[in-house]
CSV table of C-alpha atoms and ligand atoms in Angstrom, one decimal:
chain,number,residue,atom,x,y,z
K,1,MET,CA,-33.6,-10.2,4.2
K,2,SER,CA,-34.7,-8.6,7.4
K,3,LYS,CA,-33.2,-5.5,9.0
K,4,LYS,CA,-32.7,-2.5,6.8
K,5,TYR,CA,-29.4,-0.8,7.6
K,6,ASP,CA,-28.4,2.8,7.1
K,7,LEU,CA,-25.1,1.6,5.8
K,8,VAL,CA,-23.5,-1.7,4.8
K,9,VAL,CA,-19.7,-1.8,4.7
K,10,VAL,CA,-18.1,-4.5,2.6
K,11,GLY,CA,-14.6,-5.5,3.7
K,12,ALA,CA,-12.9,-5.3,7.1
K,13,GLY,CA,-9.5,-4.0,6.1
K,14,PRO,CA,-8.3,-0.6,7.5
K,15,ALA,CA,-10.8,1.3,5.2
K,16,GLY,CA,-13.9,-0.8,6.0
K,17,LEU,CA,-13.2,-1.2,9.7
K,18,MET,CA,-12.7,2.5,10.1
K,19,ALA,CA,-15.8,3.3,8.1
K,20,ALA,CA,-17.9,0.9,10.1
K,21,LYS,CA,-16.6,2.2,13.5
K,22,ALA,CA,-17.0,5.9,12.6
K,23,ALA,CA,-20.6,5.3,11.2
K,24,GLY,CA,-21.4,3.3,14.4
K,25,GLU,CA,-20.0,6.1,16.6
K,26,ASN,CA,-22.3,8.5,14.7
K,27,GLY,CA,-25.3,6.3,15.7
K,28,LEU,CA,-26.0,4.8,12.3
K,29,GLU,CA,-27.3,1.2,11.9
K,30,VAL,CA,-24.3,-0.5,10.3
K,31,ALA,CA,-23.5,-4.0,9.0
K,32,LEU,CA,-19.9,-4.9,8.3
K,33,LEU,CA,-19.4,-7.9,5.9
K,34,GLU,CA,-16.1,-9.6,5.6
K,35,ARG,CA,-15.3,-12.8,3.6
K,36,LYS,CA,-12.6,-14.0,6.0
K,37,THR,CA,-13.8,-16.0,9.0
K,38,ASP,CA,-10.9,-14.8,11.2
K,39,MET,CA,-11.5,-11.1,10.4
K,40,THR,CA,-8.3,-9.6,11.8
K,41,LYS,CA,-5.8,-12.2,10.5
K,42,ILE,CA,-3.8,-10.6,7.8
K,43,SER,CA,-3.0,-13.1,5.1
K,44,ARG,CA,-1.6,-10.8,2.4
K,45,VAL,CA,1.9,-9.2,2.2
K,46,ASP,CA,1.9,-6.0,4.3
K,47,ALA,CA,4.6,-4.8,6.7
K,48,GLY,CA,2.1,-3.0,8.8
K,49,ALA,CA,4.2,0.2,8.5
K,50,LEU,CA,2.5,3.6,8.9
K,51,GLY,CA,4.1,6.8,7.7
K,52,ILE,CA,4.3,9.3,10.5
K,53,ASN,CA,5.5,12.9,11.1
K,54,GLU,CA,5.3,13.9,7.4
K,55,TYR,CA,2.4,14.5,5.1
K,56,HIS,CA,0.9,11.7,3.1
K,57,PHE,CA,-2.2,12.5,1.0
K,58,MET,CA,-2.7,15.8,3.0
K,59,GLU,CA,-2.7,14.1,6.5
K,60,ILE,CA,0.2,14.0,9.0
K,61,LEU,CA,0.0,11.1,11.4
K,62,LYS,CA,1.4,11.0,14.9
K,63,TYR,CA,1.8,8.1,17.3
K,64,ASN,CA,1.0,9.2,20.8
K,65,THR,CA,3.2,6.7,22.7
K,66,ARG,CA,1.9,7.9,26.1
K,67,ASP,CA,-1.7,7.0,25.5
K,68,LYS,CA,-1.0,4.5,22.7
K,69,ARG,CA,-3.2,6.1,20.0
K,70,PHE,CA,-2.6,7.0,16.3
K,71,CYS,CA,-3.7,10.6,15.9
K,72,PHE,CA,-4.9,12.0,12.5
K,73,PRO,CA,-4.9,15.7,13.3
K,74,VAL,CA,-6.0,17.0,9.8
K,75,CYS,CA,-9.0,14.6,9.6
K,76,GLY,CA,-9.5,14.9,13.3
K,77,PHE,CA,-9.8,11.3,14.7
K,78,THR,CA,-7.7,8.8,16.7
K,79,ILE,CA,-7.3,5.0,16.7
K,80,PRO,CA,-6.2,3.0,19.7
K,81,TYR,CA,-3.1,0.8,19.2
K,82,ASP,CA,-1.5,-0.9,22.2
K,83,GLY,CA,0.4,-3.5,20.2
K,84,PRO,CA,4.1,-3.9,19.6
K,85,TRP,CA,5.9,-1.5,17.3
K,86,SER,CA,9.3,-0.4,16.0
K,87,SER,CA,10.5,2.8,14.4
K,88,VAL,CA,11.3,3.2,10.7
K,89,TYR,CA,13.6,6.0,9.4
K,90,GLY,CA,13.7,5.7,5.6
K,91,PHE,CA,14.9,3.6,2.7
K,92,GLN,CA,18.2,2.2,1.5
K,93,ILE,CA,19.1,0.9,-1.9
K,94,HIS,CA,21.9,-1.7,-2.2
K,95,SER,CA,23.7,-2.4,-5.5
K,96,PRO,CA,24.9,-5.8,-6.6
K,97,GLY,CA,28.5,-5.0,-5.7
K,98,GLY,CA,27.7,-3.7,-2.2
K,99,ASN,CA,27.2,0.1,-2.7
K,100,ARG,CA,24.4,1.7,-0.7
K,101,ILE,CA,22.3,4.8,-1.4
K,102,CYS,CA,20.7,6.2,1.7
K,103,ILE,CA,17.3,7.9,1.7
K,104,GLY,CA,17.7,9.4,5.1
K,105,ASP,CA,20.8,10.4,7.1
K,106,TRP,CA,21.7,7.4,9.1
K,107,GLU,CA,24.3,9.2,11.2
K,108,GLU,CA,21.4,11.5,12.4
K,109,VAL,CA,19.3,8.4,13.0
K,110,LYS,CA,22.0,6.9,15.2
K,111,LYS,CA,22.2,10.1,17.2
K,112,LYS,CA,18.5,11.0,17.4
K,113,GLY,CA,16.6,7.7,17.1
K,114,ASP,CA,12.9,8.0,17.4
K,115,GLU,CA,12.9,11.7,17.1
K,116,VAL,CA,13.7,11.4,13.3
K,117,ALA,CA,11.4,8.4,12.7
K,118,LEU,CA,9.2,8.7,9.6
K,119,GLY,CA,7.3,5.4,10.1
K,120,ILE,CA,6.1,2.9,12.6
K,121,SER,CA,6.0,-0.9,11.9
K,122,THR,CA,3.0,-2.3,13.7
K,123,SER,CA,1.4,-5.7,14.1
K,124,LYS,CA,-1.3,-5.2,11.5
K,125,ASP,CA,-3.4,-8.0,13.0
K,126,LYS,CA,-3.3,-6.2,16.4
K,127,LEU,CA,-4.1,-2.9,14.8
K,128,MET,CA,-7.2,-4.4,13.1
K,129,GLU,CA,-8.2,-6.1,16.3
K,130,CYS,CA,-8.1,-2.7,18.2
K,131,LEU,CA,-10.4,-1.2,15.5
K,132,LEU,CA,-12.8,-4.1,15.4
K,133,LEU,CA,-13.3,-3.8,19.2
K,134,GLU,CA,-14.2,-0.1,18.7
K,135,ALA,CA,-16.6,-1.0,15.9
K,136,GLU,CA,-18.3,-3.6,18.1
K,137,LYS,CA,-18.4,-1.1,21.0
K,138,PHE,CA,-20.5,1.2,18.7
K,139,HIS,CA,-23.0,-1.5,17.9
K,140,VAL,CA,-21.9,-2.4,14.4
K,141,ASP,CA,-23.4,-5.8,13.3
K,142,VAL,CA,-20.4,-7.8,12.2
K,143,PHE,CA,-20.7,-10.7,9.7
K,144,PRO,CA,-17.4,-12.7,9.3
K,145,GLY,CA,-17.3,-15.4,6.6
K,146,THR,CA,-19.6,-13.4,4.3
K,147,ASN,CA,-18.4,-13.2,0.7
K,148,VAL,CA,-20.2,-10.5,-1.2
K,149,THR,CA,-20.9,-11.5,-4.8
K,150,ASP,CA,-23.3,-8.7,-6.0
K,151,VAL,CA,-24.7,-5.3,-5.3
K,152,LYS,CA,-27.9,-4.0,-6.9
K,153,LYS,CA,-29.8,-0.8,-6.6
K,154,SER,CA,-33.5,-1.5,-5.9
K,155,GLY,CA,-35.8,1.5,-5.5
K,156,ASP,CA,-34.3,3.8,-2.8
K,157,THR,CA,-32.0,1.2,-1.3
K,158,VAL,CA,-29.1,-1.1,-2.3
K,159,GLN,CA,-29.1,-4.8,-1.9
K,160,VAL,CA,-25.9,-6.6,-1.1
K,161,VAL,CA,-25.8,-10.3,-2.0
K,162,ALA,CA,-23.6,-12.8,-0.2
K,163,GLY,CA,-24.5,-16.4,-1.0
K,164,ASP,CA,-28.0,-17.0,0.3
K,165,LYS,CA,-28.0,-13.9,2.4
K,166,THR,CA,-29.1,-10.4,1.2
K,167,PHE,CA,-28.4,-7.2,3.2
K,168,GLU,CA,-30.3,-3.9,2.5
K,169,ALA,CA,-29.1,-0.4,3.1
K,170,CYS,CA,-29.5,3.3,2.0
K,171,PHE,CA,-25.8,3.4,1.2
K,172,VAL,CA,-23.0,0.9,0.7
K,173,ILE,CA,-19.3,1.5,1.3
K,174,ALA,CA,-17.2,-0.9,-0.8
K,175,ALA,CA,-13.9,-1.4,1.0
K,176,ASP,CA,-13.1,-4.8,-0.6
K,177,GLY,CA,-9.5,-4.0,-1.5
K,178,VAL,CA,-7.4,-3.7,-4.5
K,179,ASN,CA,-9.0,-6.5,-6.6
K,180,SER,CA,-12.4,-5.2,-5.7
K,181,ARG,CA,-15.2,-7.4,-7.0
K,182,ILE,CA,-17.7,-4.5,-6.4
K,183,ALA,CA,-15.6,-2.2,-8.7
K,184,ARG,CA,-15.9,-4.9,-11.4
K,185,VAL,CA,-19.6,-5.7,-10.8
K,186,LEU,CA,-20.5,-2.0,-11.1
K,187,GLY,CA,-18.6,-1.7,-14.3
K,188,PHE,CA,-15.8,0.6,-13.1
K,189,ASN,CA,-12.9,-1.5,-14.5
K,190,LYS,CA,-14.2,-1.1,-18.1
K,191,GLU,CA,-13.2,2.5,-17.9
K,192,ARG,CA,-10.0,2.2,-16.0
K,193,LYS,CA,-6.5,1.9,-17.5
K,194,PHE,CA,-5.1,-1.6,-16.9
K,195,HIS,CA,-1.4,-1.8,-16.1
K,196,GLY,CA,-0.8,-5.5,-15.5
K,197,THR,CA,-1.1,-8.2,-12.8
K,198,TRP,CA,1.6,-7.8,-10.2
K,199,ARG,CA,2.6,-10.9,-8.2
K,200,SER,CA,4.7,-10.7,-5.1
K,201,LEU,CA,6.1,-13.5,-3.0
K,202,CYS,CA,7.4,-12.8,0.6
K,203,TRP,CA,9.4,-15.0,2.8
K,204,GLU,CA,9.2,-14.2,6.5
K,205,MET,CA,12.8,-14.4,7.7
K,206,GLU,CA,14.1,-14.6,11.2
K,207,GLY,CA,17.6,-13.4,11.8
K,208,GLU,CA,20.0,-10.4,11.9
K,209,PHE,CA,21.0,-8.6,8.7
K,210,PRO,CA,23.8,-6.1,8.0
K,211,ILE,CA,21.4,-3.2,7.4
K,212,ASP,CA,20.9,0.0,9.4
K,213,PRO,CA,18.2,-0.1,12.1
K,214,GLY,CA,14.7,0.7,10.9
K,215,SER,CA,15.6,0.8,7.2
K,216,PHE,CA,13.4,-0.4,4.4
K,217,ASN,CA,15.8,-2.0,1.9
K,218,PHE,CA,15.7,-2.5,-1.8
K,219,LEU,CA,18.4,-5.1,-2.7
K,220,LEU,CA,19.4,-5.0,-6.4
K,221,SER,CA,21.1,-8.1,-7.6
K,222,ASP,CA,22.3,-8.5,-11.2
K,223,LYS,CA,19.2,-10.6,-11.9
K,224,ALA,CA,16.2,-9.1,-10.0
K,225,THR,CA,15.1,-6.6,-7.4
K,226,PHE,CA,14.2,-7.6,-3.8
K,227,SER,CA,13.0,-5.9,-0.7
K,228,LEU,CA,14.0,-6.6,2.8
K,229,VAL,CA,11.7,-4.9,5.2
K,230,PRO,CA,11.7,-4.8,9.0
K,231,THR,CA,8.6,-5.6,11.0
K,232,TYR,CA,7.5,-4.7,14.5
K,233,ARG,CA,9.6,-7.6,15.7
K,234,LYS,CA,13.3,-6.8,15.7
K,235,ASP,CA,14.3,-10.3,14.5
K,236,LEU,CA,11.6,-10.7,11.8
K,237,PHE,CA,11.9,-9.4,8.3
K,238,HIS,CA,10.0,-9.6,5.0
K,239,LEU,CA,12.1,-10.6,2.0
K,240,SER,CA,10.1,-10.2,-1.2
K,241,THR,CA,10.4,-10.2,-4.9
K,242,PHE,CA,7.9,-9.6,-7.6
K,243,SER,CA,7.1,-10.1,-11.3
K,244,TYR,CA,4.4,-9.2,-13.9
K,245,ASN,CA,5.4,-12.3,-15.9
K,246,PRO,CA,3.3,-15.3,-15.0
K,247,ALA,CA,6.0,-17.6,-16.1
K,248,THR,CA,8.5,-16.4,-13.5
K,249,ASN,CA,8.9,-18.8,-10.6
K,250,LEU,CA,9.2,-16.4,-7.7
K,251,ASN,CA,10.0,-19.1,-5.2
K,252,ALA,CA,13.0,-20.2,-7.3
K,253,VAL,CA,14.1,-16.6,-7.7
K,254,LEU,CA,14.1,-16.1,-3.9
K,255,GLU,CA,15.8,-19.5,-3.4
K,256,ASN,CA,18.6,-18.6,-5.8
K,257,PHE,CA,19.0,-15.2,-4.3
K,258,VAL,CA,19.3,-16.4,-0.7
K,259,LYS,CA,21.5,-19.4,-1.5
K,260,GLU,CA,23.6,-18.4,-4.5
K,261,ASP,CA,23.9,-14.6,-4.9
K,262,LYS,CA,27.5,-13.6,-4.6
K,263,THR,CA,26.9,-10.5,-2.5
K,264,TYR,CA,23.7,-11.2,-0.6
K,265,SER,CA,23.8,-15.0,0.2
K,266,SER,CA,26.1,-14.4,3.1
K,267,TRP,CA,23.4,-12.1,4.7
K,268,PHE,CA,21.1,-15.1,4.9
K,269,ALA,CA,23.6,-17.6,6.2
K,270,ARG,CA,22.3,-17.4,9.8
K,271,ALA,CA,18.7,-16.5,8.9
K,272,SER,CA,15.8,-18.9,8.7
K,273,ARG,CA,12.6,-18.8,6.7
K,274,VAL,CA,9.6,-19.1,9.1
K,275,GLY,CA,6.7,-18.3,6.7
K,276,THR,CA,5.6,-17.5,3.2
K,277,ILE,CA,3.0,-14.9,2.1
K,278,ASN,CA,1.6,-14.2,-1.4
K,279,CYS,CA,0.1,-11.2,-3.0
K,280,ILE,CA,-1.6,-10.8,-6.4
K,281,VAL,CA,-2.8,-7.4,-7.6
K,282,SER,CA,-4.6,-6.4,-10.8
K,283,GLU,CA,-3.4,-2.8,-11.3
K,284,HIS,CA,-6.0,-0.4,-12.6
K,285,SER,CA,-5.8,3.4,-12.7
K,286,PRO,CA,-7.5,5.2,-9.7
K,287,ILE,CA,-11.2,6.1,-10.0
K,288,LYS,CA,-12.0,9.8,-10.3
K,289,GLU,CA,-15.5,9.6,-8.9
K,290,PRO,CA,-15.8,6.3,-7.1
K,291,PHE,CA,-19.6,6.2,-6.7
K,292,LYS,CA,-22.4,4.5,-8.5
K,293,ASP,CA,-25.9,3.4,-7.5
K,294,ASN,CA,-25.4,4.5,-3.9
K,295,VAL,CA,-22.2,2.5,-3.6
K,296,LEU,CA,-19.1,4.4,-2.6
K,297,LEU,CA,-15.7,2.8,-3.2
K,298,ILE,CA,-13.0,3.6,-0.7
K,299,GLY,CA,-9.4,2.6,0.2
K,300,ASP,CA,-7.5,0.3,-2.3
K,301,ALA,CA,-10.8,-0.5,-4.0
K,302,ALA,CA,-10.7,3.0,-5.7
K,303,TRP,CA,-7.0,3.3,-6.1
K,304,PHE,CA,-4.1,2.1,-8.3
K,305,LYS,CA,-2.5,-0.4,-6.0
K,306,GLU,CA,-1.6,0.3,-2.4
K,307,ILE,CA,-3.1,3.5,-1.2
K,308,SER,CA,-1.6,2.6,2.3
K,309,ASN,CA,-3.0,1.7,5.6
K,310,MET,CA,-2.9,5.3,6.8
K,311,ALA,CA,-4.8,6.7,3.8
K,312,SER,CA,-7.3,3.8,4.0
K,313,PHE,CA,-8.2,4.8,7.5
K,314,CYS,CA,-8.7,8.4,6.3
K,315,THR,CA,-11.0,7.3,3.4
K,316,GLY,CA,-13.1,5.2,5.9
K,317,TRP,CA,-13.5,8.0,8.3
K,318,LYS,CA,-14.4,10.6,5.7
K,319,ALA,CA,-16.8,8.2,3.9
K,320,ALA,CA,-18.7,7.4,7.1
K,321,ASN,CA,-19.0,11.0,8.0
K,322,SER,CA,-20.2,11.9,4.5
K,323,VAL,CA,-22.8,9.2,4.6
K,324,THR,CA,-24.0,10.4,8.1
K,325,GLN,CA,-24.3,13.9,6.7
K,326,ALA,CA,-26.2,12.7,3.6
K,327,LEU,CA,-28.7,10.8,5.8
K,328,LEU,CA,-29.2,13.9,8.1
K,329,GLU,CA,-29.8,16.0,5.1
K,330,LYS,CA,-32.1,13.3,3.6
K,331,LYS,CA,-30.0,13.4,0.4
K,332,TYR,CA,-30.0,9.7,-0.4
K,333,ASN,CA,-27.9,10.1,-3.6
K,334,LYS,CA,-24.6,11.3,-5.0
K,335,ASP,CA,-25.4,14.9,-4.0
K,336,GLY,CA,-25.4,13.8,-0.4
K,337,LEU,CA,-21.8,12.7,-0.6
K,338,SER,CA,-20.4,15.8,-2.4
K,339,GLY,CA,-18.1,16.6,0.6
K,340,TYR,CA,-16.4,13.2,0.1
K,341,PHE,CA,-15.8,13.7,-3.6
K,342,LYS,CA,-14.3,17.2,-3.0
K,343,TRP,CA,-12.0,15.8,-0.4
K,344,TRP,CA,-11.1,12.7,-2.5
K,345,ASN,CA,-10.3,14.9,-5.5
K,346,GLU,CA,-8.2,17.4,-3.5
K,347,SER,CA,-6.3,14.9,-1.4
K,348,PHE,CA,-5.9,11.9,-3.8
K,349,TYR,CA,-7.1,12.1,-7.4
K,350,GLU,CA,-6.0,15.5,-8.5
K,351,PRO,CA,-2.4,15.3,-7.1
K,352,HIS,CA,-1.7,11.6,-7.7
K,353,GLY,CA,-4.5,10.1,-9.8
K,354,SER,CA,-2.5,10.0,-13.0
K,355,VAL,CA,0.9,9.0,-11.6
K,356,GLU,CA,2.3,5.8,-13.0
K,357,PHE,CA,5.1,4.0,-11.3
K,358,ALA,CA,7.6,2.6,-13.9
K,359,SER,CA,8.6,-1.0,-13.5
K,360,ALA,CA,11.9,-1.3,-11.6
K,361,GLU,CA,13.3,-4.1,-13.7
K,362,LEU,CA,16.7,-2.3,-14.2
K,363,GLN,CA,18.4,-5.6,-14.8
K,364,LYS,CA,16.8,-5.9,-18.2
K,365,PHE,CA,18.9,-2.9,-19.4
K,366,LEU,CA,21.9,-2.7,-17.1
K,367,SER,CA,24.6,-5.1,-15.9
K,368,GLY,CA,25.4,-5.6,-12.2
K,369,GLU,CA,28.6,-3.5,-12.7
K,370,GLU,CA,26.6,-0.7,-14.3
K,371,ILE,CA,24.1,-0.6,-11.5
K,372,ASP,CA,27.0,-0.5,-9.0
K,373,TYR,CA,28.5,2.5,-10.8
K,374,LEU,CA,25.1,4.3,-10.6
K,375,ALA,CA,24.8,3.6,-6.9
K,376,SER,CA,28.4,4.7,-6.2
K,377,ILE,CA,27.9,8.2,-7.6
K,378,VAL,CA,25.2,9.2,-5.1
K,379,THR,CA,27.6,10.2,-2.3
K,380,LYS,CA,25.2,12.1,0.0
K,381,PRO,CA,22.0,10.9,1.7
K,382,ILE,CA,18.8,11.8,-0.1
K,383,LYS,CA,16.2,13.5,2.1
K,384,ALA,CA,14.4,10.9,4.2
K,385,THR,CA,10.8,10.1,3.4
K,386,MET,CA,8.4,7.2,3.7
K,387,ASN,CA,6.1,8.7,1.1
K,388,PHE,CA,6.5,6.8,-2.2
K,389,TYR,CA,5.4,9.8,-4.3
K,390,THR,CA,8.1,12.0,-2.8
K,391,LEU,CA,10.7,9.1,-2.7
K,392,PHE,CA,10.7,8.4,-6.5
K,393,SER,CA,10.7,12.1,-7.5
K,394,SER,CA,13.7,12.7,-5.1
K,395,ILE,CA,15.6,9.8,-6.6
K,396,GLY,CA,14.7,11.1,-10.1
K,397,ARG,CA,16.0,14.6,-9.2
K,398,THR,CA,19.2,13.3,-7.7
K,399,TYR,CA,20.0,11.4,-11.0
K,400,ALA,CA,18.9,14.3,-13.2
K,401,GLU,CA,21.7,16.4,-11.5
K,402,LEU,CA,24.2,13.5,-12.1
K,403,LEU,CA,23.4,13.1,-15.8
K,404,PRO,CA,26.4,15.3,-17.1
K,405,LYS,CA,28.7,13.2,-14.9
K,406,ILE,CA,27.3,9.9,-16.2
K,407,GLN,CA,27.6,11.2,-19.8
K,408,GLU,CA,31.2,12.1,-19.3
K,409,GLU,CA,32.4,9.1,-17.3
K,410,ARG,CA,30.2,6.3,-18.7
K,411,PRO,CA,28.5,7.4,-22.0
K,412,GLU,CA,27.5,3.7,-22.7
K,413,ILE,CA,25.4,3.8,-19.5
K,414,MET,CA,23.8,7.0,-20.6
K,415,ASP,CA,22.8,5.3,-23.8
K,416,LYS,CA,21.2,2.5,-21.9
K,417,LEU,CA,19.3,4.9,-19.6
K,418,ILE,CA,17.9,6.6,-22.7
K,419,GLU,CA,17.0,3.2,-24.1
K,420,MET,CA,15.3,2.2,-20.8
K,421,ARG,CA,13.2,5.3,-21.0
K,422,THR,CA,12.2,4.9,-24.7
K,423,LYS,CA,11.4,1.2,-24.2
K,424,SER,CA,9.3,1.6,-21.0
K,425,ALA,CA,6.1,2.0,-23.1
K,426,ASP,CA,6.8,-1.4,-24.8
K,427,LEU,CA,7.5,-3.0,-21.5
K,428,GLY,CA,4.2,-1.6,-20.2
K,429,GLU,CA,2.4,-3.2,-23.2
K,430,GLN,CA,4.0,-6.5,-22.5
K,431,GLN,CA,3.0,-6.3,-18.9
K,432,LYS,CA,-0.7,-5.7,-19.9
K,433,LYS,CA,-0.7,-8.7,-22.2
K,434,TRP,CA,0.5,-11.0,-19.4
K,435,GLY,CA,-2.1,-9.7,-17.0
K,436,PHE,CA,-5.7,-10.5,-16.0
K,437,PRO,CA,-7.7,-7.3,-16.3
K,438,ASN,CA,-10.6,-8.3,-14.1
K,439,LYS,CA,-13.1,-6.4,-16.3
Q,1,LIG,C1,3.1,-6.1,-1.0
Q,1,LIG,C2,2.3,-5.0,-0.2
Q,1,LIG,C3,2.9,-4.5,1.0
Q,1,LIG,C4,2.2,-3.5,1.7
Q,1,LIG,N1,2.8,-3.0,2.8
Q,1,LIG,C5,2.2,-1.9,3.4
Q,1,LIG,C6,2.8,-1.3,4.5
Q,1,LIG,O1,3.8,-1.7,5.1
Q,1,LIG,N2,2.2,-0.2,5.0
Q,1,LIG,C7,1.1,0.3,4.5
Q,1,LIG,O2,0.6,1.4,5.0
Q,1,LIG,N3,0.5,-0.2,3.4
Q,1,LIG,C8,1.0,-1.3,2.9
Q,1,LIG,N4,0.4,-1.9,1.8
Q,1,LIG,C9,-0.9,-1.3,1.4
Q,1,LIG,C10,-2.0,-1.8,2.3
Q,1,LIG,O3,-2.0,-3.2,2.4
Q,1,LIG,C11,-3.3,-1.4,1.6
Q,1,LIG,O4,-3.2,0.0,1.1
Q,1,LIG,C12,-4.4,-1.4,2.7
Q,1,LIG,O5,-4.5,-2.6,3.3
Q,1,LIG,C13,-5.8,-1.1,1.9
Q,1,LIG,O6,-6.8,-1.2,2.9
Q,1,LIG,P1,-8.3,-1.5,2.4
Q,1,LIG,O7,-9.1,-1.6,3.6
Q,1,LIG,O8,-8.7,-0.6,1.3
Q,1,LIG,O9,-8.2,-2.9,1.7
Q,1,LIG,P2,-7.7,-4.3,2.3
Q,1,LIG,O10,-6.8,-4.2,3.4
Q,1,LIG,O11,-7.3,-5.2,1.1
Q,1,LIG,O12,-9.0,-5.0,2.9
Q,1,LIG,C14,-10.1,-5.4,2.1
Q,1,LIG,C15,-10.9,-6.4,2.9
Q,1,LIG,O13,-12.0,-6.8,2.1
Q,1,LIG,C16,-12.2,-8.2,2.2
Q,1,LIG,N5,-13.0,-8.6,1.0
Q,1,LIG,C17,-12.5,-8.6,-0.3
Q,1,LIG,N6,-13.4,-9.1,-1.1
Q,1,LIG,C18,-14.6,-9.3,-0.4
Q,1,LIG,C19,-15.9,-9.7,-0.7
Q,1,LIG,N7,-16.2,-10.0,-1.9
Q,1,LIG,N8,-16.8,-9.8,0.3
Q,1,LIG,C20,-16.4,-9.5,1.6
Q,1,LIG,N9,-15.2,-9.1,2.0
Q,1,LIG,C21,-14.3,-9.0,1.0
Q,1,LIG,C22,-10.8,-8.7,2.3
Q,1,LIG,O14,-10.8,-10.0,2.8
Q,1,LIG,C23,-10.1,-7.7,3.2
Q,1,LIG,O15,-10.3,-8.0,4.5
Q,1,LIG,C24,1.0,-3.0,1.2
Q,1,LIG,C25,0.5,-3.5,0.0
Q,1,LIG,C26,1.1,-4.5,-0.7
Q,1,LIG,C27,0.5,-5.0,-2.0
């Protein structure tokens, strides 16, 4: 151990890179520790999409195409990004027999294009590279290939242990992602509600698909749910499926879908698989006050699952500025970061901290034909959004209005929807039993 830092940041994802860059810009002595050796190479599933032009967690992001910068007007910072991108306009849900629910008005999209975009798909590698260059410009000491195994408070400082190296700082920002080791080491996971271990498998597919431009697609077959998501490259898509059940062979599920599904296999006839990416997430409830022993948890490390790239940047920026303020006020403790907790509570925890996303395994309850019927009765587009919290409540409201129609036309489906609701707690319990709680 040699140099004593003002701040050590663990993890160089969007939250950690932003925190390190902002703290460096404020003149702090900062170390950024990342376990990957190639720091900006993204090896986990992520379409690199950022929601723009609508509020997400009290921020409304804009991409300034002229100067190639993402602008966060509420927080008040910008990030350079001169990589490739493409516009995203909303979601579409496809049923096993070929019906389509549009979340977004695709006729409007065709007329107005970028003007009605609600998202931008970026190259996340490039976005991280742009931010790393900024962090280095502001004299952040960067340590790739550094796997943090422990954090300990010692007197007035915190020691961060990574193999045979120890780093020392007044404050630590833990931005080590959704399966945060630091959250576990500090004992946070013992208090958090555990929802299950979510596994996702993604095939990178090159080709053209019969979907509207810039649409994020959920494909419902009679067996499982898939997503087909555009990337910054017009001919490259992410095809993914997921399960909480460790016995499910996700590769076989994708293989069967692409080759055998009666509706969708034709979509893939001229597409080729060019890569495979995995993702495993232990889902815990968000942390109300993500601070202990001078360690502040930010980004996914303090959230349920994916807080999003855009929100991660905001937590990094806010955390770095709160640490700067605490050091200026010589408050080397929780009181020094009170501004961060207030903001975290108002923007994240209070509005969304207790939200639970129900598992979308409709096929356990409904046949393909029944899912088709449900898709066919939504005849108008649902209001476009890229915000998951708004999206699911809009879909819920749409179906709440259609319940009398379902009851009249298909009472047996109504019974199944009720059964689905009453059994969701049992399914949740099963999910937990299958999972690895990372306590
Ligand atoms: C399937 C899937 C798809 C997604 N797609 C999108 C999308 O299209 N758009 C979007 O906005 N969001 C998306 N997300 C969410 C997004 O990936 C996360 O919200 C975001 O990356 C969180 O940023 P973070 O910096 O908090 O954590 P991460 O991006 O996970 O970064 C954590 C970093 O910490 C490092 N690290 C971990 N442990 C240690 C350790 N012990 N020592 C040192 N370093 C460590 C990791 O290597 C990593 O670099 C997706 C998430 C999932 C699961």
